[in-house]
XYZ file of C-alpha atoms in Angstrom:
489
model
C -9.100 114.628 63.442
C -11.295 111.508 63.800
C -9.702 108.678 62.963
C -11.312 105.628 60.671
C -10.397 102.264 60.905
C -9.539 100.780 57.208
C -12.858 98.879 57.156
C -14.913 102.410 57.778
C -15.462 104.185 54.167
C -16.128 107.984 54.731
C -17.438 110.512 52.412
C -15.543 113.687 52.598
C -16.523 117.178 51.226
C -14.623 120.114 51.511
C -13.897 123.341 49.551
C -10.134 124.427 48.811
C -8.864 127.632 48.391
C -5.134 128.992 47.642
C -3.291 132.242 48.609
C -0.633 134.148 49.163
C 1.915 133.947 51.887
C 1.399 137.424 52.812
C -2.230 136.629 52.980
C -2.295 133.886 54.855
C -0.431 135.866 57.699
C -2.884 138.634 57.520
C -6.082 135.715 58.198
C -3.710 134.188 61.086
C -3.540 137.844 62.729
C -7.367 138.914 61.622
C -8.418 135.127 62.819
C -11.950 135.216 62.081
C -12.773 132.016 63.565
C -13.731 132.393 66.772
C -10.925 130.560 68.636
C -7.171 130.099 68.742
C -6.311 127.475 66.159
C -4.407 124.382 67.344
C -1.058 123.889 65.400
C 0.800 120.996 64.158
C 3.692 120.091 62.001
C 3.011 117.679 59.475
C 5.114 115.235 57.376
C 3.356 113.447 54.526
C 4.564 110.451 52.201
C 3.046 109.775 49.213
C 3.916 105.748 47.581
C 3.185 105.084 44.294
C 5.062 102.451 41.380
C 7.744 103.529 39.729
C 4.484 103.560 37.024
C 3.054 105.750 38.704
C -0.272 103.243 38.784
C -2.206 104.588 41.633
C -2.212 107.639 40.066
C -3.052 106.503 36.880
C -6.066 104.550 38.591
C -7.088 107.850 40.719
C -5.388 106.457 43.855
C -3.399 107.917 46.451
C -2.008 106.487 49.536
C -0.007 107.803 52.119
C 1.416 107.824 55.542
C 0.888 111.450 57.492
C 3.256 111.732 60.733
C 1.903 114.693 63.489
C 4.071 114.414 66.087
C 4.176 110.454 67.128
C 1.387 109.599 65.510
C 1.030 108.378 61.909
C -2.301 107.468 59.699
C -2.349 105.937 56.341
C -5.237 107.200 54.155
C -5.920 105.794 51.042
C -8.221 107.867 48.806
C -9.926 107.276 46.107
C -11.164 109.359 43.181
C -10.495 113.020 41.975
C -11.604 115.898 44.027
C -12.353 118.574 41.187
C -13.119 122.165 41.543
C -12.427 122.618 44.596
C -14.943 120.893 46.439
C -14.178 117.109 46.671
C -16.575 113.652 47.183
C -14.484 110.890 47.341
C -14.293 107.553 49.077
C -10.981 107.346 52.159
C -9.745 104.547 54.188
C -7.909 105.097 57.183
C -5.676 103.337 59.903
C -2.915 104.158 62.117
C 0.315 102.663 61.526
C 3.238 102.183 63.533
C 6.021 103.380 60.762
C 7.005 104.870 57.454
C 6.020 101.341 55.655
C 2.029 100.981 54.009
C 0.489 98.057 55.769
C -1.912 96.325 53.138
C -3.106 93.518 55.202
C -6.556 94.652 55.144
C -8.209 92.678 52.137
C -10.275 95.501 51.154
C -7.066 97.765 50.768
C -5.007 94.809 48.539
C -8.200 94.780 46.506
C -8.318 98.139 46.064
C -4.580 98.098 45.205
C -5.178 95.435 43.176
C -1.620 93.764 42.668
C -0.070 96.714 43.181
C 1.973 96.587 46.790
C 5.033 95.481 46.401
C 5.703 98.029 43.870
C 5.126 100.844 46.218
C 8.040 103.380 47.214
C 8.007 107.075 48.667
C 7.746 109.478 45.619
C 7.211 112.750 47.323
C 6.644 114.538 50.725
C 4.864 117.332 51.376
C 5.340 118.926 54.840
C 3.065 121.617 56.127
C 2.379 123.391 59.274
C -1.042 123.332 60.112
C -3.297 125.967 61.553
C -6.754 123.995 62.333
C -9.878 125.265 63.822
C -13.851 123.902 64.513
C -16.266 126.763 63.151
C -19.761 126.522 64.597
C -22.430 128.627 62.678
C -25.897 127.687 63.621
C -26.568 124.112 63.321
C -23.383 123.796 61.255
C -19.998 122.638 62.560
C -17.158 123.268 59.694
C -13.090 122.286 60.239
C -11.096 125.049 58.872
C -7.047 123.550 58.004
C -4.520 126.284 57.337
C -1.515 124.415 55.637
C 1.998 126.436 54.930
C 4.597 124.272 53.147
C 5.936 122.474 50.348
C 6.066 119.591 48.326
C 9.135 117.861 48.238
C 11.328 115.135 46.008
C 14.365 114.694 46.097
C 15.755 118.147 44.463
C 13.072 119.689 43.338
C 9.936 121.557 45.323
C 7.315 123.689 45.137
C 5.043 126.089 47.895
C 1.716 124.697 49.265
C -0.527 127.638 51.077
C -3.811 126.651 51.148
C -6.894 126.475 53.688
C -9.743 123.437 53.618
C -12.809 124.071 54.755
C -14.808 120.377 55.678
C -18.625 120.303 56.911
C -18.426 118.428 59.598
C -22.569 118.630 60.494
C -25.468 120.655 59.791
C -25.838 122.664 56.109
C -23.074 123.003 53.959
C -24.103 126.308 53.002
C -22.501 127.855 56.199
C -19.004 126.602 54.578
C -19.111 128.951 51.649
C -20.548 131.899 53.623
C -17.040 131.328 55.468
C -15.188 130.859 52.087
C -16.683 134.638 50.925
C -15.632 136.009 54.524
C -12.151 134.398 54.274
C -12.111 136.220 50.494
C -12.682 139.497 52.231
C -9.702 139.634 54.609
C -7.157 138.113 52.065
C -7.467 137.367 48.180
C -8.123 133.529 47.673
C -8.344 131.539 44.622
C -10.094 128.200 44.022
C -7.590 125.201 44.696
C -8.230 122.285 42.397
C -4.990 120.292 42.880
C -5.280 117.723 45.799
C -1.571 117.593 48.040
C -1.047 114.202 45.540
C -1.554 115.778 42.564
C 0.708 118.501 43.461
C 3.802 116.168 44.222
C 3.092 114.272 40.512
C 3.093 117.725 39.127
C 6.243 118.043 40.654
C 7.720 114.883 39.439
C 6.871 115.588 35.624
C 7.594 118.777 33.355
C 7.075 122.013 34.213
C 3.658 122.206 34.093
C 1.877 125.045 31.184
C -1.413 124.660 29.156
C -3.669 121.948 30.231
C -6.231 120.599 27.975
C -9.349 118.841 28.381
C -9.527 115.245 29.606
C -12.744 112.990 29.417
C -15.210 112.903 32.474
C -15.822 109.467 33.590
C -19.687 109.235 33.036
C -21.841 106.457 33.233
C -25.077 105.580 31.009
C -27.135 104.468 34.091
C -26.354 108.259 35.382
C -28.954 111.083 35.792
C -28.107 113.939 33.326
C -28.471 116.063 36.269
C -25.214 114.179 37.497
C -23.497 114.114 34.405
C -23.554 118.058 34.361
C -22.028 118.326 37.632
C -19.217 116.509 36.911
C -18.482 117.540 33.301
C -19.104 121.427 34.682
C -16.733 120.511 37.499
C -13.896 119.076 34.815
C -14.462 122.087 33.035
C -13.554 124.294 36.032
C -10.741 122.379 37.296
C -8.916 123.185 33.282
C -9.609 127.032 33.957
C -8.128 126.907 36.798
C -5.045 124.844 36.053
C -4.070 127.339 33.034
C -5.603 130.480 35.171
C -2.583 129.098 37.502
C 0.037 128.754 34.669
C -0.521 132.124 33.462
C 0.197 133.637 36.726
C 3.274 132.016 35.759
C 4.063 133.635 32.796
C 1.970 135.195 29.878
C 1.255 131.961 27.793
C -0.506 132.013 24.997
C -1.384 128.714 24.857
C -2.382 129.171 28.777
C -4.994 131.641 27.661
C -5.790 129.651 25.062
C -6.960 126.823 26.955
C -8.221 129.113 29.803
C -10.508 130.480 27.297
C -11.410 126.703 25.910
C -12.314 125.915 29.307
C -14.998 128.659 29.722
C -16.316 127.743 26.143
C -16.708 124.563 26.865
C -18.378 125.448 30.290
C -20.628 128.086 28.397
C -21.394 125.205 25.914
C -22.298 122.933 28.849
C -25.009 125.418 30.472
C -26.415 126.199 26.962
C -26.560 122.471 25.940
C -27.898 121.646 29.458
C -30.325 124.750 30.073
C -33.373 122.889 29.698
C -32.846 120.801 32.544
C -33.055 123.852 34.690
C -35.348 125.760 35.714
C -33.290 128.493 38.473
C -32.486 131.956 38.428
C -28.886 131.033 39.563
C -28.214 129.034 36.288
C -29.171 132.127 34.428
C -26.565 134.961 36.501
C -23.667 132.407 36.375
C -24.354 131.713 32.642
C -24.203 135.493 31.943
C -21.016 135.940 34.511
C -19.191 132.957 32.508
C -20.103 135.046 29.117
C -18.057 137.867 31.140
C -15.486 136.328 32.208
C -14.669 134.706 28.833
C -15.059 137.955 26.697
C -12.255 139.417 29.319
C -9.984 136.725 27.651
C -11.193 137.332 23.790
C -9.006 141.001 22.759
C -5.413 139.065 24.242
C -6.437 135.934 22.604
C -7.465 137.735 19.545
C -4.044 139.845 19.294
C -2.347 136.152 19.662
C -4.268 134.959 16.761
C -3.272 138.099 15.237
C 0.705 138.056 15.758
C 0.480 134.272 14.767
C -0.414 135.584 11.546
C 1.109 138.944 10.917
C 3.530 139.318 7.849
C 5.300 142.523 8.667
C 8.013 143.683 11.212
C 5.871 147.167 11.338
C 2.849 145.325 12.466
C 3.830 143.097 14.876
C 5.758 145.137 17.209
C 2.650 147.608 18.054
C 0.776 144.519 18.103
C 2.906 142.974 20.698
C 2.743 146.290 22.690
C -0.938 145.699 22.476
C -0.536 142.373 23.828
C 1.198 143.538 26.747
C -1.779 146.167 27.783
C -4.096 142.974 26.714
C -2.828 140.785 29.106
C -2.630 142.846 31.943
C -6.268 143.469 31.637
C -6.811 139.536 31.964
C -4.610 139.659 34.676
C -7.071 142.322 36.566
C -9.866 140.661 35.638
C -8.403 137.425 36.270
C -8.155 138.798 39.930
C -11.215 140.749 40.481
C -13.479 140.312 43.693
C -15.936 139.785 40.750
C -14.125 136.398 39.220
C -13.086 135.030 42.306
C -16.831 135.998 44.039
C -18.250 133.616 40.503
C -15.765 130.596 41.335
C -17.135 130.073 44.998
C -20.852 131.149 44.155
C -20.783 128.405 41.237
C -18.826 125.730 43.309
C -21.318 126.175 45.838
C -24.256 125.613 43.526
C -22.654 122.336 41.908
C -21.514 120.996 45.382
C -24.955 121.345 47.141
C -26.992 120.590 44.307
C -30.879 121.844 45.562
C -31.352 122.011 41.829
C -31.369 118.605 42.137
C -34.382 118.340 44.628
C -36.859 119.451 42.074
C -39.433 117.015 40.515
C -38.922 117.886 36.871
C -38.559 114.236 35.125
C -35.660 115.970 32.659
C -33.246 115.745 35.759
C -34.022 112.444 35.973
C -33.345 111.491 32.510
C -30.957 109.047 31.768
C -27.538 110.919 30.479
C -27.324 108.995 27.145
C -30.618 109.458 26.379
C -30.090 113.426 27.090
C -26.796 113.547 25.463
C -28.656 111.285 22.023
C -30.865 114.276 22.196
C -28.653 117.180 22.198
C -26.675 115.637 19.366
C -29.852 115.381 17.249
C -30.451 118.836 17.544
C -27.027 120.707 17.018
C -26.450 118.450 14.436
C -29.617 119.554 12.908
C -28.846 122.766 13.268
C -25.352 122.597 11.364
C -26.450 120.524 8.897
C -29.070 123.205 7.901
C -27.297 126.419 8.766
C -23.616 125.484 6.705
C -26.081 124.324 3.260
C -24.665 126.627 1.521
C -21.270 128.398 3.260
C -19.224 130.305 0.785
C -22.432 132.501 -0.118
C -23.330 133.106 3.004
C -22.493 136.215 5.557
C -19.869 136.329 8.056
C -23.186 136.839 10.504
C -25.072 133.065 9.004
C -21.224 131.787 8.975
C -20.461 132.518 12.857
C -23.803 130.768 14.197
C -23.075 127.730 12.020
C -19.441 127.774 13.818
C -21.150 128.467 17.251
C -23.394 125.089 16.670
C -20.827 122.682 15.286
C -18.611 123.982 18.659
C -21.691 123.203 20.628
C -21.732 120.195 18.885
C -18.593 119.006 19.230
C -18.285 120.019 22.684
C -21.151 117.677 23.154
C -19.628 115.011 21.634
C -16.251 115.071 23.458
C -18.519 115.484 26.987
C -20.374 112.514 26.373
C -18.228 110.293 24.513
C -17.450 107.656 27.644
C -21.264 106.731 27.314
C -20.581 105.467 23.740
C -17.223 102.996 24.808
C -18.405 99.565 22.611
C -15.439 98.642 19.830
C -17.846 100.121 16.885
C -19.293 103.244 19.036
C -15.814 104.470 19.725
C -14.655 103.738 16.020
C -17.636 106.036 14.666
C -17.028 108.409 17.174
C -13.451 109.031 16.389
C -14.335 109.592 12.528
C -16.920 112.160 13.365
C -14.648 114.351 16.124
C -12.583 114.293 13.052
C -14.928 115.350 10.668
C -15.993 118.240 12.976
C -12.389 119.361 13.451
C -11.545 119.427 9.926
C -14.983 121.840 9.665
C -14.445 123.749 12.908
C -11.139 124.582 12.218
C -12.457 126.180 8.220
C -15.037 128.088 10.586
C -12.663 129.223 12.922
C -10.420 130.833 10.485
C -12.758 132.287 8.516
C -14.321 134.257 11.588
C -10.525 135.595 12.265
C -10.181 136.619 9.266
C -14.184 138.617 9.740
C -13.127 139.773 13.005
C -9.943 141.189 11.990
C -10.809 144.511 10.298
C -12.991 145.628 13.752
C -10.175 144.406 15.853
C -6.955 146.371 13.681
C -9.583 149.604 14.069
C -10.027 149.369 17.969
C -5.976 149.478 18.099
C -5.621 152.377 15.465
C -3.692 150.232 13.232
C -5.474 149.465 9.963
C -3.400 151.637 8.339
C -0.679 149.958 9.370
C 2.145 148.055 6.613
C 0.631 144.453 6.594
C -2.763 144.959 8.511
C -4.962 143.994 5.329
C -3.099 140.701 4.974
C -5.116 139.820 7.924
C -7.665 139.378 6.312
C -6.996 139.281 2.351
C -10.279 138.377 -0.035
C -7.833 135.854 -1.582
C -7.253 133.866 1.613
C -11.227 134.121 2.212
C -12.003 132.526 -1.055
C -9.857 129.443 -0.620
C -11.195 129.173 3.234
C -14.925 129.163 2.064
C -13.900 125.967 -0.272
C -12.036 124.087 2.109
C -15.387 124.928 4.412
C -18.010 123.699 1.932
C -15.421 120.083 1.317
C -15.318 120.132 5.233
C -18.970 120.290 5.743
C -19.592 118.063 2.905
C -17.668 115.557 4.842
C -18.898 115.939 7.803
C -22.718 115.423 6.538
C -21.450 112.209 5.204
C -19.854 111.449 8.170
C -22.164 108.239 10.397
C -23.606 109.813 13.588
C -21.937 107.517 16.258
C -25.177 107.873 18.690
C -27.355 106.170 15.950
């Protein structure tokens, strides 16, 4: 490992990917790397305040010990995705105390050093090897472990594959051949964010949290890092419902790819690349795997009868083992590496079309113009429309509020942020009147592909009487969200 000095600001990239124990002992005997790796034991401490306010800040620092040697790194911004840019400072140290006489590091800290204590170590052995393929020179890291505090830990199995020179693209080529000897996942959780998860509640559904975005940045940019955000939430409740079947883990699984199917659809015409189109279509996949278990949930939420919800739970139980297969397939995990690969290197980005170039707030001003457009004229007139007119209206305010919620940190002044708030409101209160009418339209088609629309209960699924008082509390939602001021104008 090369060492940097504290003054020396480096950009790392690497892809991470998690598996099993059993799998990592089947790469350490199939070894596809060319050369026996060299091994070390690691011990890691991670400082923070009792505030936890590097974290808060997207700071880590700690002090890593391999053998008699320790480094302090201090790293800066979130890694998403599992490929990571961020800025790291590093400097040996002689013990298990941070030294923050560098000025750039006590800047960086900002006030924050003499609240600093150990939270969490994480101690790994690590299996490390230099790949060379072509011009390309890639560090492969093998880490078996755990996170520890105090009584509590959890697991870490993981490998890191860094790009050390020459095209990146030889690092996922070794990601897919790794993926062929042993089943690997995309990691999206640095070693720091691992040990916080530790520290809090057990961790289950994890919802969406705003992308930092700038105005001055390219919409090109702005994609990347919202698409990344939205891949980091599958994975997160992808993870939790390997821990148990969740429904509020599939839930927000299936949000994520929504809101990442929303993304390429809002953002298509910046692209112009036959890639954008297959992973578009493999996302649609991938999230209609999710729809018949989230649809029974919806389902059991609502049932009425004893009769009905115990073959509907039965149901549930085939449902979700489906998503679990599919969850697993070569085909999902083949998608999360072939799309990581075409955010991280970007050649998308090389073309000359001005619309990559575009300002984000000026794209995003845009895109609320027309989904708002179409929503205002599609939901005129709601209770007398079909279920068909009714479902794209719903599938344009989601767009639309999607859009919103991806955006919002370009629109951060006192008033912006006011006006913003009352319209993410608005669409709520009219996605929500949407949503539940297509439940209750989806409902017969759904009973029938179980066999149980004869079943005691079934039609209060979807009862004309509930219908009639959904389409007026649509129409007074729309209503107010017409009236509702457009925060971009």
């Amino acid at each position: 490992m090369k060492l940097r000095g504290a003054e020396d600001i480096m950009q790392e990239t690497e892809l991470k990917l998690e598996l099993s124990r059993a799998g990592a002992g089947a790469l350490l005997k199939k070894n596809p790397f060319g050369s026996s790796p060299t091994v070390l034991q690691q011990r890691s401490i991670y400082f923070d305040t009792p505030g936890w306010d590097l974290s808060k800040r997207g700071l880590s620092l700690r002090i890593r010990q391999s053998g008699n040697e320790r480094i302090q790194t201090v790293k800066a911004g979130d890694g998403s995705a599992g490929s990571f840019a961020r800025e790291e400072w590093e400097q040996p140290v002689a013990g298990d105390i941070p030294i923050l006489d560098d000025p750039q590091i006590r800047d960086l800290l900002a006030g924050a050093g003499s609240k600093l204590s150990p939270l969490f170590e994480v101690h790994v052995k690590r299996h490390r090897w230099n790949v060379t393929d072509g011009d390309a020179t890639i560090e492969v890291a093998l880490d078996l472990g755990k996170v520890v505090s105090a009584d509590r830990e959890a697991p870490v199995c993981e490998i890191e594959l860094e790009t050390k020179a020459g095209s990146p693209t030889a690092l996922f080529a070794l990601a897919r051949k790794v993926d062929l000897i042993t089943p690997t996942h995309l990691g999206v959780l640095s070693k720091a964010e691992r040990g916080y998860r530790l520290l809090g509640s057990v961790p289950g559904a994890v919802k969406s949290a705003a992308t930092p975005l700038t105005s001055e940045m390219s919409a090109a940019t702005a994609f990347a890092r919202i698409a990344a955000a939205c891949l980091k939430q599958f994975r997160l409740n992808e993870t939790a419902l390997g821990w148990s079947r969740d429904a509020d883990s599939l839930h927000q699984a299936r949000v994520s790819l929504r809101r990442l199917r929303s993304l390429f659809s809002i953002c298509k015409s910046l692209f112009d690349d036959s890639r954008f189109d297959h992973l578009r279509e493999e996302y649609k996949w991938l999230t209609s795997e999710l729809g018949d278990a989230r649809n029974i949930d919806v389902m059991i939420d609502r049932a009425s009868s004893k009769a009905l919800s115990s073959p509907l739970q039965n149901a549930r139980d085939d449902a979700y083992t489906a998503v679990e297969a599919s969850l697993s397939s070569v085909r999902a995990r083949s998608l999360m590496i072939d799309f990581t690969e075409w955010i991280s290197i970007r050649e998308w980005r090389t073309q000359s079309d001005e619309m990559l170039q575009q300002s984000s707030k000026d794209f995003a001003s845009d895109v609320f113009d027309k989904f708002w457009k179409k929503v205002r004229n599609g939901g005129k007139n709601l209770i007398n429309a079909d279920d068909e007119t009714r479902h794209k209206v719903r599938i344009a305010a989601k767009k639309l509020r999607y859009a919103a919620e991806f955006f919002e940190p370009l629109y951060n002044s006192k008033a912006e942020a006011k006006r913003h708030r009352r319209f993410i409101d608005a669409m709520k209160g009219l996605q929500d009147q949407l949503g539940s009418l297509n439940d209750i339209a989806t409902a017969p088609d759904m009973l029938a592909s179980l066999e149980l629309s004869d079943m005691a209960g079934a039609k209060d699924l979807f009862s004309a009487d509930d219908k009639s008082k959904l389409l007026k509390e649509a129409a007074e939602a729309y209503d107010a969200f017409v009236n509702t001021r457009r925060f971009w104008r």
